[in-house]
Short mmCIF file of C-alpha atoms and ligand atoms in Angstrom, two decimals:
data_model
loop_
_atom_site.label_atom_id
_atom_site.label_comp_id
_atom_site.label_asym_id
_atom_site.label_seq_id
_atom_site.Cartn_x
_atom_site.Cartn_y
_atom_site.Cartn_z
CA UNK B 11 -76.03 -15.52 28.35
CA UNK B 12 -72.57 -15.77 29.95
CA UNK B 13 -71.13 -19.28 28.81
CA UNK B 14 -70.79 -20.71 25.45
CA UNK B 15 -69.44 -24.49 24.44
CA UNK B 16 -68.33 -24.69 20.99
CA UNK B 17 -67.91 -27.99 19.35
CA UNK B 18 -65.60 -28.27 16.66
CA UNK B 19 -61.95 -26.37 16.86
CA UNK B 20 -61.36 -26.08 13.04
CA UNK B 21 -61.20 -23.09 10.73
CA UNK B 22 -64.52 -21.68 12.21
CA UNK B 23 -64.98 -23.08 15.53
CA UNK B 24 -61.54 -21.91 16.80
CA UNK B 25 -62.06 -18.42 15.73
CA UNK B 26 -65.58 -18.22 16.91
CA UNK B 27 -64.42 -19.63 20.50
CA UNK B 28 -61.42 -16.96 20.54
CA UNK B 29 -63.71 -14.33 19.43
CA UNK B 30 -66.32 -14.96 22.20
CA UNK B 31 -63.81 -15.21 24.89
CA UNK B 32 -62.29 -11.82 23.86
CA UNK B 33 -65.70 -10.35 24.26
CA UNK B 34 -66.16 -11.40 27.59
CA UNK B 35 -67.86 -14.77 27.33
CA UNK B 36 -66.67 -17.94 29.29
CA UNK B 37 -65.92 -20.46 26.58
CA UNK B 38 -65.19 -23.96 26.40
CA UNK B 39 -63.86 -25.41 23.01
CA UNK B 40 -64.37 -29.00 22.22
CA UNK B 41 -62.84 -31.17 19.79
CA UNK B 42 -62.71 -34.81 19.50
CA UNK B 43 -59.14 -34.96 18.28
CA UNK B 44 -56.76 -35.09 21.59
CA UNK B 45 -53.81 -33.92 19.53
CA UNK B 46 -55.74 -30.61 18.83
CA UNK B 47 -56.80 -30.19 22.13
CA UNK B 48 -53.23 -31.00 23.42
CA UNK B 49 -51.72 -28.42 21.36
CA UNK B 50 -54.27 -25.72 22.23
CA UNK B 51 -53.88 -26.16 25.79
CA UNK B 52 -50.10 -25.69 25.22
CA UNK B 53 -50.69 -22.29 24.02
CA UNK B 54 -50.25 -22.77 20.25
CA UNK B 55 -52.97 -22.83 17.66
CA UNK B 56 -53.10 -25.29 14.76
CA UNK B 57 -54.36 -23.38 11.87
CA UNK B 58 -52.85 -20.33 10.00
CA UNK B 59 -55.13 -17.27 10.22
CA UNK B 60 -53.39 -13.70 10.36
CA UNK B 61 -53.75 -12.27 13.80
CA UNK B 62 -55.43 -15.49 15.57
CA UNK B 63 -52.11 -16.54 17.27
CA UNK B 64 -51.95 -13.13 19.44
CA UNK B 65 -55.82 -12.87 20.39
CA UNK B 66 -55.55 -16.36 21.70
CA UNK B 67 -52.54 -15.69 23.59
CA UNK B 68 -54.47 -12.62 25.10
CA UNK B 69 -57.61 -14.79 25.91
CA UNK B 70 -55.84 -17.59 27.44
CA UNK B 71 -53.88 -15.18 29.73
CA UNK B 72 -57.30 -13.55 30.64
CA UNK B 73 -58.37 -17.18 31.63
CA UNK B 74 -61.78 -17.31 29.94
CA UNK B 75 -60.83 -20.16 27.43
CA UNK B 76 -60.79 -23.58 28.23
CA UNK B 77 -60.48 -26.90 25.93
CA UNK B 78 -61.55 -30.41 26.48
CA UNK B 79 -62.76 -33.53 24.22
CA UNK B 80 -65.99 -33.54 26.07
CA UNK B 81 -68.74 -30.95 26.31
CA UNK B 82 -69.54 -29.01 29.76
CA UNK B 83 -72.91 -27.38 30.78
CA UNK B 84 -73.32 -23.84 29.29
CA UNK B 85 -75.94 -21.39 28.49
CA UNK B 86 -75.25 -21.76 24.71
CA UNK B 87 -73.90 -24.38 22.35
CA UNK B 88 -72.43 -23.87 19.06
CA UNK B 89 -72.01 -26.77 16.71
CA UNK B 90 -69.02 -26.10 14.22
CA UNK B 91 -68.14 -29.50 12.90
CA UNK B 92 -67.23 -30.52 9.04
CA UNK B 93 -69.84 -31.70 7.12
CA UNK B 94 -67.60 -33.67 4.43
CA UNK B 95 -69.09 -35.40 1.39
CA UNK B 96 -69.14 -38.99 0.63
CA UNK B 97 -67.49 -40.21 -2.37
CA UNK B 98 -70.91 -40.31 -4.42
CA UNK B 99 -71.19 -36.45 -3.38
CA UNK B 100 -73.66 -36.94 -1.02
CA UNK B 101 -73.65 -34.90 2.28
CA UNK B 102 -72.21 -36.64 5.37
CA UNK B 103 -73.63 -35.26 8.49
CA UNK B 104 -72.15 -37.77 10.80
CA UNK B 105 -70.32 -35.08 12.96
CA UNK B 106 -73.36 -32.90 13.41
CA UNK B 107 -75.06 -35.80 14.56
CA UNK B 108 -72.70 -37.07 17.06
CA UNK B 109 -71.86 -33.43 18.52
CA UNK B 110 -75.55 -33.08 18.96
CA UNK B 111 -75.75 -36.27 20.63
CA UNK B 112 -72.72 -35.39 22.87
CA UNK B 113 -74.39 -32.47 24.44
CA UNK B 114 -77.58 -33.99 25.64
CA UNK B 115 -76.59 -35.05 29.05
CA UNK B 116 -75.30 -31.24 29.66
CA UNK B 117 -78.37 -29.68 28.38
CA UNK B 118 -80.30 -27.30 31.08
CA UNK B 119 -83.37 -25.56 30.63
CA UNK B 120 -83.26 -22.32 28.65
CA UNK B 121 -79.90 -23.50 26.83
CA UNK B 122 -79.55 -22.52 23.10
CA UNK B 123 -78.26 -24.58 20.54
CA UNK B 124 -76.99 -22.98 17.37
CA UNK B 125 -75.71 -25.12 14.24
CA UNK B 126 -73.12 -23.29 12.35
CA UNK B 127 -71.65 -26.09 10.13
CA UNK B 128 -73.12 -25.81 6.43
CA UNK B 129 -75.89 -28.35 5.89
CA UNK B 130 -78.19 -29.78 3.65
CA UNK B 131 -81.59 -28.02 3.82
CA UNK B 132 -84.05 -29.46 6.37
CA UNK B 133 -81.17 -30.78 8.78
CA UNK B 134 -82.22 -28.87 11.67
CA UNK B 135 -85.73 -29.89 11.13
CA UNK B 136 -85.25 -33.45 10.32
CA UNK B 137 -82.02 -34.31 12.24
CA UNK B 138 -81.22 -31.93 14.92
CA UNK B 139 -84.58 -31.37 16.49
CA UNK B 140 -85.35 -35.12 16.90
CA UNK B 141 -81.63 -35.81 18.55
CA UNK B 142 -82.16 -32.89 20.95
CA UNK B 143 -85.65 -34.05 21.90
CA UNK B 144 -83.92 -37.17 23.60
CA UNK B 145 -83.10 -34.70 26.33
CA UNK B 146 -86.91 -34.79 27.59
CA UNK B 147 -86.39 -30.94 27.46
CA UNK B 148 -89.27 -29.14 25.47
CA UNK B 149 -87.92 -28.24 22.15
CA UNK B 150 -88.73 -24.52 21.43
CA UNK B 151 -89.83 -24.03 24.99
CA UNK B 152 -86.90 -25.20 27.17
CA UNK B 153 -84.33 -25.64 24.53
CA UNK B 154 -83.93 -23.15 21.77
CA UNK B 155 -82.38 -24.18 18.27
CA UNK B 156 -81.32 -21.97 15.22
CA UNK B 157 -79.09 -22.39 12.44
CA UNK B 158 -76.70 -19.26 12.11
CA UNK B 159 -74.33 -20.49 9.01
CA UNK B 160 -70.68 -19.23 9.25
CA UNK B 161 -70.02 -16.87 6.07
CA UNK B 162 -66.40 -15.92 6.68
CA UNK B 163 -63.68 -16.27 4.41
CA UNK B 164 -60.31 -17.79 5.44
CA UNK B 165 -57.58 -15.22 5.41
CA UNK B 166 -59.86 -12.61 6.71
CA UNK B 167 -61.79 -14.48 9.46
CA UNK B 168 -61.41 -12.17 12.25
CA UNK B 169 -62.48 -9.06 10.55
CA UNK B 170 -65.48 -10.75 8.62
CA UNK B 171 -66.66 -12.70 11.96
CA UNK B 172 -67.27 -9.28 13.55
CA UNK B 173 -68.22 -7.14 10.29
CA UNK B 174 -70.38 -9.65 8.20
CA UNK B 175 -74.14 -9.54 8.31
CA UNK B 176 -75.49 -12.98 9.95
CA UNK B 177 -78.50 -14.90 8.97
CA UNK B 178 -80.25 -16.36 11.92
CA UNK B 179 -82.80 -19.12 11.22
CA UNK B 180 -84.69 -20.36 14.20
CA UNK B 181 -86.85 -22.73 14.83
CA UNK B 182 -89.25 -20.10 16.45
CA UNK B 183 -89.22 -16.47 17.35
CA UNK B 184 -87.35 -16.94 20.62
CA UNK B 185 -84.67 -19.08 19.37
CA UNK B 186 -83.95 -16.19 16.78
CA UNK B 187 -83.92 -13.63 19.53
CA UNK B 188 -81.61 -15.51 21.94
CA UNK B 189 -79.30 -16.16 18.64
CA UNK B 190 -79.19 -12.84 18.08
CA UNK B 191 -78.61 -11.83 21.73
CA UNK B 192 -75.65 -14.16 21.88
CA UNK B 193 -73.87 -12.97 18.47
CA UNK B 194 -74.54 -9.27 19.60
CA UNK B 195 -71.54 -9.58 22.04
CA UNK B 196 -69.25 -9.02 18.89
CA UNK B 197 -71.09 -8.99 15.66
CA UNK B 198 -71.23 -5.47 14.15
CA UNK B 199 -73.02 -6.71 10.89
CA UNK B 200 -76.82 -6.78 10.87
CA UNK B 201 -78.62 -9.95 11.79
CA UNK B 202 -81.26 -11.14 9.65
CA UNK B 203 -84.22 -13.32 10.93
CA UNK B 204 -85.64 -16.37 9.13
CA UNK B 205 -86.51 -19.86 9.54
CA UNK B 206 -83.99 -22.63 9.98
CA UNK B 207 -84.44 -24.12 6.57
CA UNK B 208 -84.04 -20.95 4.72
CA UNK B 209 -81.20 -20.07 6.49
CA UNK B 210 -79.55 -23.46 5.39
CA UNK B 211 -80.31 -22.66 1.66
CA UNK B 212 -79.01 -19.13 2.02
CA UNK B 213 -75.79 -20.27 3.06
CA UNK B 214 -75.73 -22.96 0.06
CA UNK B 215 -76.92 -20.50 -2.40
CA UNK B 216 -74.12 -18.07 -1.80
CA UNK B 217 -71.47 -20.54 -2.43
CA UNK B 218 -73.17 -22.22 -5.12
CA UNK B 219 -73.54 -18.43 -6.76
CA UNK B 220 -69.66 -18.38 -6.38
CA UNK B 221 -68.85 -21.61 -7.86
CA UNK B 222 -71.17 -20.93 -10.98
CA UNK B 223 -69.80 -17.35 -11.41
CA UNK B 224 -66.17 -19.15 -11.32
CA UNK B 225 -67.22 -22.00 -13.74
CA UNK B 226 -68.31 -19.17 -16.12
CA UNK B 227 -64.87 -17.35 -16.13
CA UNK B 228 -63.27 -20.80 -16.48
CA UNK B 229 -65.48 -21.70 -19.34
CA UNK B 230 -64.85 -18.31 -20.88
CA UNK B 231 -61.12 -18.84 -20.37
CA UNK B 232 -61.33 -22.33 -22.22
CA UNK B 233 -63.11 -20.56 -25.05
CA UNK B 234 -60.42 -17.89 -25.10
CA UNK B 235 -57.93 -20.48 -25.81
CA UNK B 236 -59.92 -22.04 -28.37
CA UNK B 237 -60.85 -19.08 -30.54
CA UNK B 238 -58.11 -16.40 -29.73
CA UNK B 239 -58.58 -13.68 -26.97
CA UNK B 240 -57.20 -12.79 -23.78
CA UNK B 241 -60.00 -13.57 -21.29
CA UNK B 242 -58.25 -11.76 -18.26
CA UNK B 243 -58.70 -8.43 -20.43
CA UNK B 244 -62.20 -9.36 -21.41
CA UNK B 245 -63.29 -9.94 -17.83
CA UNK B 246 -61.69 -6.73 -16.50
CA UNK B 247 -63.31 -4.64 -19.45
CA UNK B 248 -66.81 -6.49 -18.80
CA UNK B 249 -66.65 -5.91 -15.02
CA UNK B 250 -66.53 -2.06 -15.48
CA UNK B 251 -70.51 -2.42 -16.36
CA UNK B 252 -72.06 -1.39 -13.10
CA UNK B 253 -74.13 -4.83 -12.82
CA UNK B 254 -71.59 -7.27 -13.95
CA UNK B 255 -69.17 -9.03 -11.74
CA UNK B 256 -67.33 -12.14 -13.44
CA UNK B 257 -64.71 -13.73 -11.11
CA UNK B 258 -61.40 -15.06 -11.95
CA UNK B 259 -60.44 -18.31 -14.01
CA UNK B 260 -58.16 -20.53 -12.31
CA UNK B 261 -56.79 -24.13 -11.99
CA UNK B 262 -59.92 -25.21 -10.07
CA UNK B 263 -62.21 -24.62 -7.14
CA UNK B 264 -60.67 -25.81 -3.84
CA UNK B 265 -61.40 -25.44 -0.27
CA UNK B 266 -64.14 -27.01 1.82
CA UNK B 267 -67.00 -24.96 0.98
CA UNK B 268 -67.28 -24.03 -2.65
CA UNK B 269 -66.08 -27.19 -4.14
CA UNK B 270 -68.56 -29.09 -1.71
CA UNK B 271 -71.62 -27.03 -0.90
CA UNK B 272 -73.23 -26.98 -4.45
CA UNK B 273 -73.62 -30.95 -4.13
CA UNK B 274 -75.71 -30.38 -1.20
CA UNK B 275 -78.30 -28.57 -3.54
CA UNK B 276 -77.92 -31.07 -6.24
CA UNK B 277 -78.47 -33.88 -4.02
CA UNK B 278 -81.98 -32.80 -3.06
CA UNK B 279 -83.01 -32.09 -6.70
CA UNK B 280 -80.72 -33.63 -9.36
CA UNK B 281 -83.17 -33.45 -11.98
CA UNK B 282 -83.55 -29.53 -11.53
CA UNK B 283 -80.03 -28.69 -10.61
CA UNK B 284 -78.52 -28.71 -13.88
CA UNK B 285 -76.69 -25.54 -13.77
CA UNK B 286 -75.46 -25.99 -10.35
CA UNK B 287 -74.18 -29.63 -11.92
CA UNK B 288 -72.66 -28.49 -15.06
CA UNK B 289 -70.55 -25.66 -13.04
CA UNK B 290 -69.18 -28.36 -10.54
CA UNK B 291 -68.01 -30.24 -13.49
CA UNK B 292 -66.49 -27.51 -15.26
CA UNK B 293 -64.62 -26.51 -12.04
CA UNK B 294 -63.43 -29.88 -11.43
CA UNK B 295 -62.19 -30.41 -15.05
CA UNK B 296 -59.90 -27.30 -14.77
CA UNK B 297 -57.03 -29.47 -13.10
CA UNK B 298 -56.98 -31.75 -15.91
CA UNK B 299 -56.87 -28.92 -18.17
CA UNK B 300 -53.91 -27.40 -16.45
CA UNK B 301 -51.96 -30.60 -16.44
CA UNK B 302 -52.56 -31.14 -19.97
CA UNK B 303 -51.49 -27.76 -21.07
CA UNK B 304 -48.40 -28.07 -19.00
CA UNK B 305 -47.64 -31.37 -20.91
CA UNK B 306 -48.26 -29.58 -24.06
CA UNK B 307 -45.71 -26.60 -22.96
CA UNK B 308 -42.96 -29.04 -22.16
CA UNK B 309 -43.01 -30.72 -25.75
CA UNK B 310 -39.74 -31.47 -26.98
CA UNK B 311 -37.91 -31.07 -23.64
CA UNK B 312 -36.69 -34.48 -22.41
CA UNK B 313 -37.00 -35.42 -18.84
CA UNK B 314 -38.70 -32.17 -17.91
CA UNK B 315 -38.35 -30.72 -14.19
CA UNK B 316 -41.49 -28.63 -13.06
CA UNK B 317 -41.37 -26.00 -10.28
CA UNK B 318 -44.69 -25.77 -8.75
CA UNK B 319 -45.35 -22.67 -6.71
CA UNK B 320 -48.15 -23.50 -4.22
CA UNK B 321 -50.17 -26.38 -2.67
CA UNK B 322 -52.81 -24.59 -0.95
CA UNK B 323 -56.28 -24.17 -2.35
CA UNK B 324 -56.02 -20.26 -2.65
CA UNK B 325 -53.47 -17.65 -1.57
CA UNK B 326 -52.21 -16.94 1.90
CA UNK B 327 -53.68 -19.79 3.67
CA UNK B 328 -52.21 -23.03 4.71
CA UNK B 329 -55.35 -25.34 3.90
CA UNK B 330 -54.98 -27.84 1.18
CA UNK B 331 -58.43 -29.35 1.45
CA UNK B 332 -59.79 -30.07 -2.15
CA UNK B 333 -56.93 -28.05 -3.45
CA UNK B 334 -56.68 -28.44 -7.03
CA UNK B 335 -52.80 -28.18 -6.73
CA UNK B 336 -52.93 -31.65 -5.36
CA UNK B 337 -54.59 -33.27 -8.30
CA UNK B 338 -52.62 -31.05 -10.80
CA UNK B 339 -49.31 -32.37 -9.32
CA UNK B 340 -50.44 -36.05 -9.17
CA UNK B 341 -51.13 -35.73 -12.98
CA UNK B 342 -47.87 -33.86 -13.74
CA UNK B 343 -45.77 -36.31 -11.92
CA UNK B 344 -46.64 -38.77 -14.51
CA UNK B 345 -44.31 -37.17 -17.18
CA UNK B 346 -42.18 -34.79 -15.56
CA UNK B 347 -39.85 -34.49 -12.09
CA UNK B 348 -41.83 -32.16 -9.79
CA UNK B 349 -40.65 -30.10 -6.94
CA UNK B 350 -43.10 -28.19 -5.03
CA UNK B 351 -42.52 -25.03 -2.84
CA UNK B 352 -45.35 -23.44 -0.65
CA UNK B 353 -44.49 -21.44 2.30
CA UNK B 354 -47.63 -21.81 4.23
CA UNK B 355 -48.45 -25.25 4.11
CA UNK B 356 -46.96 -27.27 7.08
CA UNK B 357 -48.10 -30.69 6.19
CA UNK B 358 -45.41 -32.84 4.82
CA UNK B 359 -45.89 -33.44 1.09
CA UNK B 360 -44.13 -35.62 -1.52
CA UNK B 361 -41.66 -33.46 -3.49
CA UNK B 362 -42.05 -30.43 -1.05
CA UNK B 363 -39.08 -28.38 -0.87
CA UNK B 364 -38.18 -25.69 1.72
CA UNK B 365 -37.00 -22.70 -0.64
CA UNK B 366 -37.33 -21.08 -4.05
CA UNK B 367 -33.80 -22.25 -4.85
CA UNK B 368 -34.32 -25.71 -4.41
CA UNK B 369 -37.65 -25.74 -6.06
CA UNK B 370 -36.47 -23.77 -9.32
CA UNK B 371 -32.95 -25.21 -9.57
CA UNK B 372 -32.67 -26.73 -13.10
CA UNK B 373 -36.45 -26.36 -13.60
CA UNK B 374 -37.88 -26.30 -17.35
CA UNK B 375 -41.07 -24.76 -16.39
CA UNK B 376 -42.38 -22.84 -13.56
CA UNK B 377 -45.99 -23.69 -12.58
CA UNK B 378 -47.95 -21.30 -10.46
CA UNK B 379 -50.79 -22.78 -8.71
CA UNK B 380 -51.66 -20.78 -5.54
CA UNK B 381 -51.63 -16.88 -5.41
CA UNK B 382 -49.92 -16.36 -2.25
CA UNK B 383 -48.69 -12.82 -1.46
CA UNK B 384 -44.87 -13.92 -1.19
CA UNK B 385 -44.77 -15.22 -4.60
CA UNK B 386 -45.31 -11.78 -6.33
CA UNK B 387 -41.96 -10.83 -4.78
CA UNK B 388 -39.93 -13.57 -6.59
CA UNK B 389 -37.68 -11.86 -8.94
CA UNK B 390 -37.44 -12.96 -12.33
CA UNK B 391 -33.93 -12.38 -12.63
CA UNK B 392 -33.30 -14.71 -9.79
CA UNK B 393 -35.63 -17.35 -11.43
CA UNK B 394 -33.76 -17.06 -14.59
CA UNK B 395 -30.42 -17.74 -13.07
CA UNK B 396 -31.61 -20.85 -11.56
CA UNK B 397 -34.08 -22.20 -14.19
CA UNK B 398 -32.74 -24.43 -17.38
CA UNK B 399 -35.59 -23.43 -19.68
CA UNK B 400 -37.51 -20.03 -19.20
CA UNK B 401 -41.20 -21.03 -19.61
CA UNK B 402 -43.97 -20.14 -17.08
CA UNK B 403 -47.37 -21.06 -16.86
CA UNK B 404 -49.10 -18.76 -14.32
CA UNK B 405 -52.72 -20.19 -13.58
CA UNK B 406 -53.73 -17.31 -11.35
CA UNK B 407 -52.32 -14.40 -13.35
CA UNK B 408 -50.50 -13.59 -10.57
CA UNK B 409 -47.00 -12.44 -11.69
CA UNK B 410 -46.45 -9.13 -13.65
CA UNK B 411 -45.81 -10.71 -17.03
CA UNK B 412 -44.08 -7.85 -18.66
CA UNK B 413 -40.98 -7.88 -16.03
CA UNK B 414 -40.83 -11.83 -16.79
CA UNK B 415 -41.12 -11.55 -20.61
CA UNK B 416 -38.07 -8.86 -20.07
CA UNK B 417 -35.75 -11.55 -18.62
CA UNK B 418 -36.61 -13.88 -21.51
CA UNK B 419 -39.50 -15.74 -20.14
CA UNK B 420 -42.12 -17.24 -22.25
CA UNK B 421 -45.11 -16.61 -20.02
CA UNK B 422 -48.61 -18.42 -20.27
CA UNK B 423 -51.76 -17.74 -18.67
CA UNK B 424 -55.13 -19.68 -18.62
CA UNK B 425 -57.15 -18.17 -21.36
CA UNK B 426 -54.46 -16.22 -22.85
CA UNK B 427 -54.81 -17.75 -26.29
CA UNK B 428 -51.53 -18.56 -28.11
CA UNK B 429 -51.39 -20.26 -31.28
CA UNK B 430 -49.57 -22.98 -29.72
CA UNK B 431 -52.33 -24.35 -27.49
CA UNK B 432 -55.38 -23.97 -29.82
CA UNK B 433 -54.72 -27.71 -30.98
CA UNK B 434 -54.62 -28.75 -27.32
CA UNK B 435 -57.94 -27.17 -27.01
CA UNK B 436 -59.70 -28.85 -29.83
CA UNK B 437 -57.93 -32.27 -29.10
CA UNK B 438 -59.69 -31.76 -25.25
CA UNK B 439 -62.95 -30.74 -26.45
CA UNK B 440 -63.04 -33.52 -28.62
CA UNK B 441 -62.08 -35.83 -26.11
N1 LIG U 514 -61.54 -19.13 -7.03
C1 LIG U 514 -61.47 -18.83 -8.32
N2 LIG U 514 -61.78 -17.73 -8.70
C2 LIG U 514 -62.42 -16.77 -8.04
C3 LIG U 514 -62.40 -16.91 -6.68
C4 LIG U 514 -62.06 -18.04 -6.01
O1 LIG U 514 -60.87 -19.80 -9.16
O2 LIG U 514 -62.82 -15.79 -8.52
C5 LIG U 514 -61.07 -20.31 -6.25
C6 LIG U 514 -60.18 -20.16 -5.17
O3 LIG U 514 -58.67 -20.00 -5.69
C7 LIG U 514 -60.43 -21.35 -4.41
C8 LIG U 514 -61.88 -21.67 -4.46
O4 LIG U 514 -62.18 -20.77 -5.63
O5 LIG U 514 -59.61 -22.49 -4.90
C9 LIG U 514 -62.73 -21.31 -3.39
O6 LIG U 514 -62.23 -19.85 -2.77
P1 LIG U 514 -62.98 -18.55 -2.01
O7 LIG U 514 -62.01 -17.62 -1.81
O8 LIG U 514 -64.14 -18.19 -3.36
O9 LIG U 514 -63.96 -19.29 -1.05
P2 LIG U 514 -63.68 -19.95 0.31
O10 LIG U 514 -63.92 -21.50 0.17
O11 LIG U 514 -62.24 -19.56 0.98
O12 LIG U 514 -64.61 -19.26 1.32
C10 LIG U 514 -66.10 -19.41 0.68
C11 LIG U 514 -66.69 -17.91 0.88
N3 LIG U 514 -68.07 -17.82 0.37
C12 LIG U 514 -68.10 -16.86 -0.47
O13 LIG U 514 -67.45 -16.13 -0.77
C13 LIG U 514 -69.62 -16.95 -1.17
C14 LIG U 514 -66.86 -17.63 2.35
O14 LIG U 514 -67.60 -16.59 2.75
C15 LIG U 514 -67.58 -18.94 3.07
O15 LIG U 514 -67.79 -18.73 4.68
C16 LIG U 514 -66.71 -20.18 2.93
O16 LIG U 514 -66.88 -20.42 1.35
C17 LIG U 514 -67.64 -21.43 3.63
O17 LIG U 514 -67.01 -21.68 4.74
O18 LIG U 514 -68.59 -21.57 3.23
#
């Protein structure tokens, strides 16, 4: 295989296209958004990912990466388009369906089609195969199909694309072998063979496992606030056990993966997937908790100002999809003036400012919502000179509390019980 056409130039498709080109493939990247294509053609990437712009420049100069809004004929096709959820939490596979339809005129005998997008179980069998059958090429004999879900984490994409193991779920043996051959040009991790539906579930189970683990940490944090212990210390100590790995409490679960994928399982078996459902509800409740606790911490302060650090759904990325910060900011704006600073997010946003100074000036409370590395270097002394009242609510446990306390700050975490929050929790749990 020498050429590959990647459909969807988003957080996964673009780095994948760039990596294939870097390792010698002729790559054509497709996106239905002309603006994205224009930007890429002008030599600029539209997502933030460490190291990606440099490699992009290299492969563009080498001439093996082109872009357009329609596919071309290639040896392999990779579908890497979004699968959003509808407002009723059911999966929307419209982009997968239209990407599959768009390649039909270009398919030639012996082509390989790999679906990388995260999809509900049986999407390959019940949707992709019927669509590709319209090409009049025999599926499994002339056109080969597999699901190889992306499993990389934003912020470490380039390294994980190469080093992570891959699951390859083919519709038959030959589809699996061809897919392994395709990825072997850069993948150093192991490639595990299975069928397409199992591969679909593997991906969903990985993210659901993480969602449930985070929900457990969040639930323990809420219990800590109620009965009085430090959940961070408890988790740290529990994790010394060789078979325990409890995740971190936080302001909620965002991003387009972990906050979404469990619903794809729930949709298939709502009466059975009770744990999956409860975890989703627990994590979705956290932004309300953060907003309520913030309000409580500001009691007695007239016309309070809140300085928010962080809009992105997690540290060191610019992605705001499903970010808990967005709903928290909406809620706290109801009772306070809010200014928001996020050095990663480029998107325009109400009340977003461009510096610590603007953000913290005359603020009563500093609300940290995203664990960007930059925030760890914020000097408590500088912050104390700017702020009116010295209250911190660090929802990520990012700051070195001691240094802030030494500057006179009153530091609050999620799950670091203090008497002041006990009433709030009992009110919330009674609600
Ligand atoms: N979070 C916590 N506590 C934690 C860990 C994360 O509150 O202990 C929050 C984060 O702040 C964030 C959200 O969860 O808001 C999700 O972040 P994440 O870093 O866990 O995951 P994603 O969404 O960036 O990437 C996940 C990864 N899946 C797993 O780790 C199982 C990645 O490998 C997948 O490729 C990606 O989903 C995807 O595309 O499905």
